[in-house]
mmCIF file of C-alpha atoms in Angstrom:
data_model
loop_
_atom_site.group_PDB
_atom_site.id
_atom_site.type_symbol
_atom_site.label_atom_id
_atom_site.label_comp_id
_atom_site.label_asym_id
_atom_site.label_seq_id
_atom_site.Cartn_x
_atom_site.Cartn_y
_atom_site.Cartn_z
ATOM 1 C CA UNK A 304 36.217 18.702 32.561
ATOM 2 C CA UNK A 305 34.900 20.556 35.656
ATOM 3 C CA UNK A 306 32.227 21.957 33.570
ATOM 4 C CA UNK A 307 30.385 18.532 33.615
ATOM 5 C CA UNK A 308 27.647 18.249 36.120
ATOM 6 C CA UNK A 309 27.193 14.683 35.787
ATOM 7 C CA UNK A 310 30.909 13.778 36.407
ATOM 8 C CA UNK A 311 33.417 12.572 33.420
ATOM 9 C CA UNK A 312 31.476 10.756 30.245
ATOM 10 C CA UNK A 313 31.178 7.209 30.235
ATOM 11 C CA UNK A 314 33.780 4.928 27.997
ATOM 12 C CA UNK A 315 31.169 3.156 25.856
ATOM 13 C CA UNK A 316 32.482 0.065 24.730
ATOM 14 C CA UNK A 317 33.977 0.109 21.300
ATOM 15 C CA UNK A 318 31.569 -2.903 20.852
ATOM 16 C CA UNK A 319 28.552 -1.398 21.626
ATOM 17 C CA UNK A 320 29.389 1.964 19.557
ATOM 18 C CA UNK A 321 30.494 -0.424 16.683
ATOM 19 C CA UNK A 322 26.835 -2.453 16.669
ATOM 20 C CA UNK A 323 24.996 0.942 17.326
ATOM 21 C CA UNK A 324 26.755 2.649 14.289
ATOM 22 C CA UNK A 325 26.751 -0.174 11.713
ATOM 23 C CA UNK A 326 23.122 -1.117 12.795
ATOM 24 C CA UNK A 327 21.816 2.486 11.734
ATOM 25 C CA UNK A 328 23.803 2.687 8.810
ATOM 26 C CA UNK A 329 22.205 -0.993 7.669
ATOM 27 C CA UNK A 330 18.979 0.204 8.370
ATOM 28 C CA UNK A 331 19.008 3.387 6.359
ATOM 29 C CA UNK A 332 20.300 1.194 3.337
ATOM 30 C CA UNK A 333 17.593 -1.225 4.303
ATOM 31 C CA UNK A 334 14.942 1.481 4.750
ATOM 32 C CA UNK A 335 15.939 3.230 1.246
ATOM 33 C CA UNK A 336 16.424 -0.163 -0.377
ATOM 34 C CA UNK A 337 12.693 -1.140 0.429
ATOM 35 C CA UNK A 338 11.095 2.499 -0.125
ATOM 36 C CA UNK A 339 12.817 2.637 -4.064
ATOM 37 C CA UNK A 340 10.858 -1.159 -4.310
ATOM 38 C CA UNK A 341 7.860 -1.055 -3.297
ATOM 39 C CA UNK A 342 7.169 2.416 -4.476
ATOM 40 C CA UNK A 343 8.050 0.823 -8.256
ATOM 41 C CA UNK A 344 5.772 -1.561 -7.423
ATOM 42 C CA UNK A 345 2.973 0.548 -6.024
ATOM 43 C CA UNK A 346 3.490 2.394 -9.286
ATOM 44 C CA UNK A 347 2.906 -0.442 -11.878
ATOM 45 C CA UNK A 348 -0.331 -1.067 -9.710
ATOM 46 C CA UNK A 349 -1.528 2.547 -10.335
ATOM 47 C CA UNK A 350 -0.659 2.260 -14.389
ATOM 48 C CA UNK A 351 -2.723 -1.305 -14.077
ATOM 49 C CA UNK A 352 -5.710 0.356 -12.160
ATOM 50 C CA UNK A 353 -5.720 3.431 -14.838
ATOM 51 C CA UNK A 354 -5.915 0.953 -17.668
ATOM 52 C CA UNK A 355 -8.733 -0.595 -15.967
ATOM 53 C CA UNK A 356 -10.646 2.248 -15.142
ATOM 54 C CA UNK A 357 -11.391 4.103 -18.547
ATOM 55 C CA UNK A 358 -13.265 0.127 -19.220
ATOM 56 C CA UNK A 359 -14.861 0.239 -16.118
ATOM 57 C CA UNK A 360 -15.989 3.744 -16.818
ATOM 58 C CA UNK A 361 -17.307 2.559 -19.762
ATOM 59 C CA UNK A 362 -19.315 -0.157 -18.417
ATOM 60 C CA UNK A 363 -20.846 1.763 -15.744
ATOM 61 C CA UNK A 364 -21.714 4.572 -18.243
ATOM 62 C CA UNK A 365 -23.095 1.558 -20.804
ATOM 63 C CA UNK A 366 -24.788 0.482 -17.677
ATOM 64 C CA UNK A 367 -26.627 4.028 -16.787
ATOM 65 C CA UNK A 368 -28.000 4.387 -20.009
ATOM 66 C CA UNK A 369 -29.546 0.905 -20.548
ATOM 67 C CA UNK A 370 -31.004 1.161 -16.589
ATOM 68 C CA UNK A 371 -32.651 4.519 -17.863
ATOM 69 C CA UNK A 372 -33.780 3.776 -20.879
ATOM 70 C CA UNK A 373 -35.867 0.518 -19.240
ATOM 71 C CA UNK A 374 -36.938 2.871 -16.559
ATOM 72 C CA UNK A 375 -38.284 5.921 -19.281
ATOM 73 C CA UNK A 376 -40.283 2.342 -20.752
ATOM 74 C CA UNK A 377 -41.829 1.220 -17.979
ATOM 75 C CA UNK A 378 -42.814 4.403 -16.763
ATOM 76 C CA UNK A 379 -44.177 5.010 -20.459
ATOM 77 C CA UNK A 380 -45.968 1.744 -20.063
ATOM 78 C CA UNK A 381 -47.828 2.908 -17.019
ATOM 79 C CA UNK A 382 -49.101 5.948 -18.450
ATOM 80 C CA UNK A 383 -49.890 4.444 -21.390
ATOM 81 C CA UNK A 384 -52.086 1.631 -19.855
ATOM 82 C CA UNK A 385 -55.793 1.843 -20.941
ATOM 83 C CA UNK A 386 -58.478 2.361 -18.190
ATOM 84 C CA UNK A 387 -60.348 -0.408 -17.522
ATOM 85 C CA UNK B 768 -1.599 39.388 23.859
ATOM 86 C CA UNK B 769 -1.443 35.591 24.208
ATOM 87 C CA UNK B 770 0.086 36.055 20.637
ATOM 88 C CA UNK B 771 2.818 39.016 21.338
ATOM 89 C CA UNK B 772 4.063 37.256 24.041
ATOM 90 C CA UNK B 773 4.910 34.226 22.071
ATOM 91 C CA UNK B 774 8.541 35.312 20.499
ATOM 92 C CA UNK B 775 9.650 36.110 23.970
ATOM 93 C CA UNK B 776 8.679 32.652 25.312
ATOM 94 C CA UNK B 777 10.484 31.009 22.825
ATOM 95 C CA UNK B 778 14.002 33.482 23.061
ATOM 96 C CA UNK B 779 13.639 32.145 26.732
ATOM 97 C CA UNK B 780 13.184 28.614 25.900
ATOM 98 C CA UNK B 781 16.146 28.650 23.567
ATOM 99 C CA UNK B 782 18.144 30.661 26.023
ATOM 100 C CA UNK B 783 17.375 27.724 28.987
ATOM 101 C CA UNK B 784 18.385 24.698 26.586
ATOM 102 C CA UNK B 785 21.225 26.221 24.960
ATOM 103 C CA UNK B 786 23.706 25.098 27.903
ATOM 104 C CA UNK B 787 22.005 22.353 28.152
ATOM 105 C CA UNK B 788 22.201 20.869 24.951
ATOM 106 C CA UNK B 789 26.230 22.054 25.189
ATOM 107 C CA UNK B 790 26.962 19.511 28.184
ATOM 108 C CA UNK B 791 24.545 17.040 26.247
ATOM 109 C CA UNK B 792 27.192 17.543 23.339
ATOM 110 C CA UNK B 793 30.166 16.956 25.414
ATOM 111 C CA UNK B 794 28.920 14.158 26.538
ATOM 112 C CA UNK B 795 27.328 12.789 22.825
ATOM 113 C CA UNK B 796 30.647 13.731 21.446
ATOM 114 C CA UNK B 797 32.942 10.857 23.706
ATOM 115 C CA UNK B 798 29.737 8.305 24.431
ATOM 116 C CA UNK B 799 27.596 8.106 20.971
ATOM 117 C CA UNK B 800 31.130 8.833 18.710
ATOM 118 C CA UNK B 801 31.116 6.227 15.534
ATOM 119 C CA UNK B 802 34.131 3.883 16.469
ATOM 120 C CA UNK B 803 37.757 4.886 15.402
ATOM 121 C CA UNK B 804 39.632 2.833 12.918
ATOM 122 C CA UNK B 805 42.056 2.541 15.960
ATOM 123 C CA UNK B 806 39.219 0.265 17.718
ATOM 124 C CA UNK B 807 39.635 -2.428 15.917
ATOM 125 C CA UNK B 808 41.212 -4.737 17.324
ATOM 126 C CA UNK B 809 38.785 -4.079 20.561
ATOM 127 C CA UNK B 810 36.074 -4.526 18.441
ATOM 128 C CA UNK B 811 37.285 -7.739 17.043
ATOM 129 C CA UNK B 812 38.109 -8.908 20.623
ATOM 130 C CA UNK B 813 34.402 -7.932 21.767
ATOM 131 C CA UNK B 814 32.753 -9.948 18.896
ATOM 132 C CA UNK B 815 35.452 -13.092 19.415
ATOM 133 C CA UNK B 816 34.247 -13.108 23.294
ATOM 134 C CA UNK B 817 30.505 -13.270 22.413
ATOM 135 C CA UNK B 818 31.290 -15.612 20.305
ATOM 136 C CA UNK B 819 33.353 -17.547 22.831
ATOM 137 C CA UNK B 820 30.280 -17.334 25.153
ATOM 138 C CA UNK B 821 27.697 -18.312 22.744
ATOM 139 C CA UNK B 822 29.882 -21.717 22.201
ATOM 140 C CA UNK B 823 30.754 -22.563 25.479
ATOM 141 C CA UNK B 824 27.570 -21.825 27.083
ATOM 142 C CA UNK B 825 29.309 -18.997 29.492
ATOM 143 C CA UNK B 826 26.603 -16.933 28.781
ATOM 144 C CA UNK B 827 24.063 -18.857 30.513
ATOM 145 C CA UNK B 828 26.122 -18.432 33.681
ATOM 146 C CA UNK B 829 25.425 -14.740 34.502
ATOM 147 C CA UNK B 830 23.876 -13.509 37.314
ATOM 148 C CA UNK B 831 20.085 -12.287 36.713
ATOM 149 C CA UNK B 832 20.966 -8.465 37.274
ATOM 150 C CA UNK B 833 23.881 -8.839 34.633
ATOM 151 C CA UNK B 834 21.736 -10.550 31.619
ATOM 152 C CA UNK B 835 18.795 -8.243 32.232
ATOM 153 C CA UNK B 836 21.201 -5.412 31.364
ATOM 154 C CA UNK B 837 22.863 -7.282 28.861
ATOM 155 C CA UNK B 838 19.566 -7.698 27.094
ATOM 156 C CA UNK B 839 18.292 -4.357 27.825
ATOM 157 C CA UNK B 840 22.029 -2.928 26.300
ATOM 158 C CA UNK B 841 21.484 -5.605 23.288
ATOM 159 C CA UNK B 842 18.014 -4.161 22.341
ATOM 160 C CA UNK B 843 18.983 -0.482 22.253
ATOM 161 C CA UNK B 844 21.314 -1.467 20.120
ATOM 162 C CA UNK B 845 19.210 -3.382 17.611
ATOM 163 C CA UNK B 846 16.616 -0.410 17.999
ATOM 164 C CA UNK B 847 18.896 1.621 15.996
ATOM 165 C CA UNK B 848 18.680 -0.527 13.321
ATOM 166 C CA UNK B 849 14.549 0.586 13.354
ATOM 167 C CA UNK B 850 16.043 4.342 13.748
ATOM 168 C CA UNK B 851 17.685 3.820 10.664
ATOM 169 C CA UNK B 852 14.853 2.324 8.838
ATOM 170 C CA UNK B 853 12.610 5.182 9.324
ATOM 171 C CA UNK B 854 15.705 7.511 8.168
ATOM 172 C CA UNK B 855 16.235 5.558 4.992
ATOM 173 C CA UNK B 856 12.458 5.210 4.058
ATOM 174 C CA UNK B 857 11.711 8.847 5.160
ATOM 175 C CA UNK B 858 8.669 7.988 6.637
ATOM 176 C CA UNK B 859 7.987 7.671 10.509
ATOM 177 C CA UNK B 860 5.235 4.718 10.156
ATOM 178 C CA UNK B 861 4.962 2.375 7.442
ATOM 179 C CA UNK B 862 6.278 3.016 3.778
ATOM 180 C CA UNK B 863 5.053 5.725 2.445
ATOM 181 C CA UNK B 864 4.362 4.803 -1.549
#
């Protein structure tokens, strides 16, 4: 190994490679465990918040109309006031 | 220009890591290797003698210099554990849903 500039490797302890290895290996089961349940989650939240937004869309819209139609009155009522 | 010359800087680049990254595998290959079926028993022997510390107390009597590595050696190798994490959920920060 003469080719090595920074002199023969190091002999890691079995121990350490062991805990390194099995510690990755947990946390990319952990990782992909909690990505698969909280996107199933996230995704009944989104098929909630779709139900609820065609009735709030409706309310809004039911809203709109009733705020213009008192505005078109009042407006009619000012123009319509006699002089004094 | 700035743009032609671009290919050639990056030939280079490759060209000066290349034997780099060779001794860096050499030396990945022996120190960062997944342990052998063969370690077993060392492995076994390792955990029994932190466990033989962490009963009797042994580990309190270390000098400063030795528990600051064996903390620092300890949290590399519970930071894998966060490499993995990121790995598994495909996503550098947070989950992404």
């Amino acid at each position: 190994m003469s080719d090595l500039p920074f002199g023969p490797p190091v002999r890691v302890s079995p121990l350490i490679r062991f805990g390194r290895w099995s510690f990755l290996t947990a946390g990319v089961l952990y990782g992909a465990f909690h990505q698969s349940r909280l996107s199933k989650k996230e995704a009944k939240f989104r098929e909630i918040e779709a139900k609820e937004k065609v009735v709030r869309d409706a309310k809004i819209k039911a809203e709109k109309e009733m705020a213009a139609a008192a505005e078109l009155k009042s407006l009619e009522e000012m123009v319509n006031t006699p002089k004094k | 220009m700035a743009v032609a010359k671009i290919p050639s800087l990056i030939n280079s680049a490759l060209a000066q890591a290349r034997p780099k990254f060779y001794i860096f595998m050499k030396y990945a290959r022996v120190e960062l290797a997944p342990p052998k079926l063969s370690e077993i028993p060392q492995i076994k022997a390792g955990l029994g003698k932190l466990i033989t510390s962490a009963k009797t107390g042994a580990w309190k009597q270390q000098t400063v210099k030795q528990a600051t590595l064996n903390t620092l050696v300890g949290a590399e190798v519970l930071f894998w554990f966060y490499v993995g994490e990121c790995i598994g959920k495909r996503h550098i920060v947070g989950y992404n849903v």
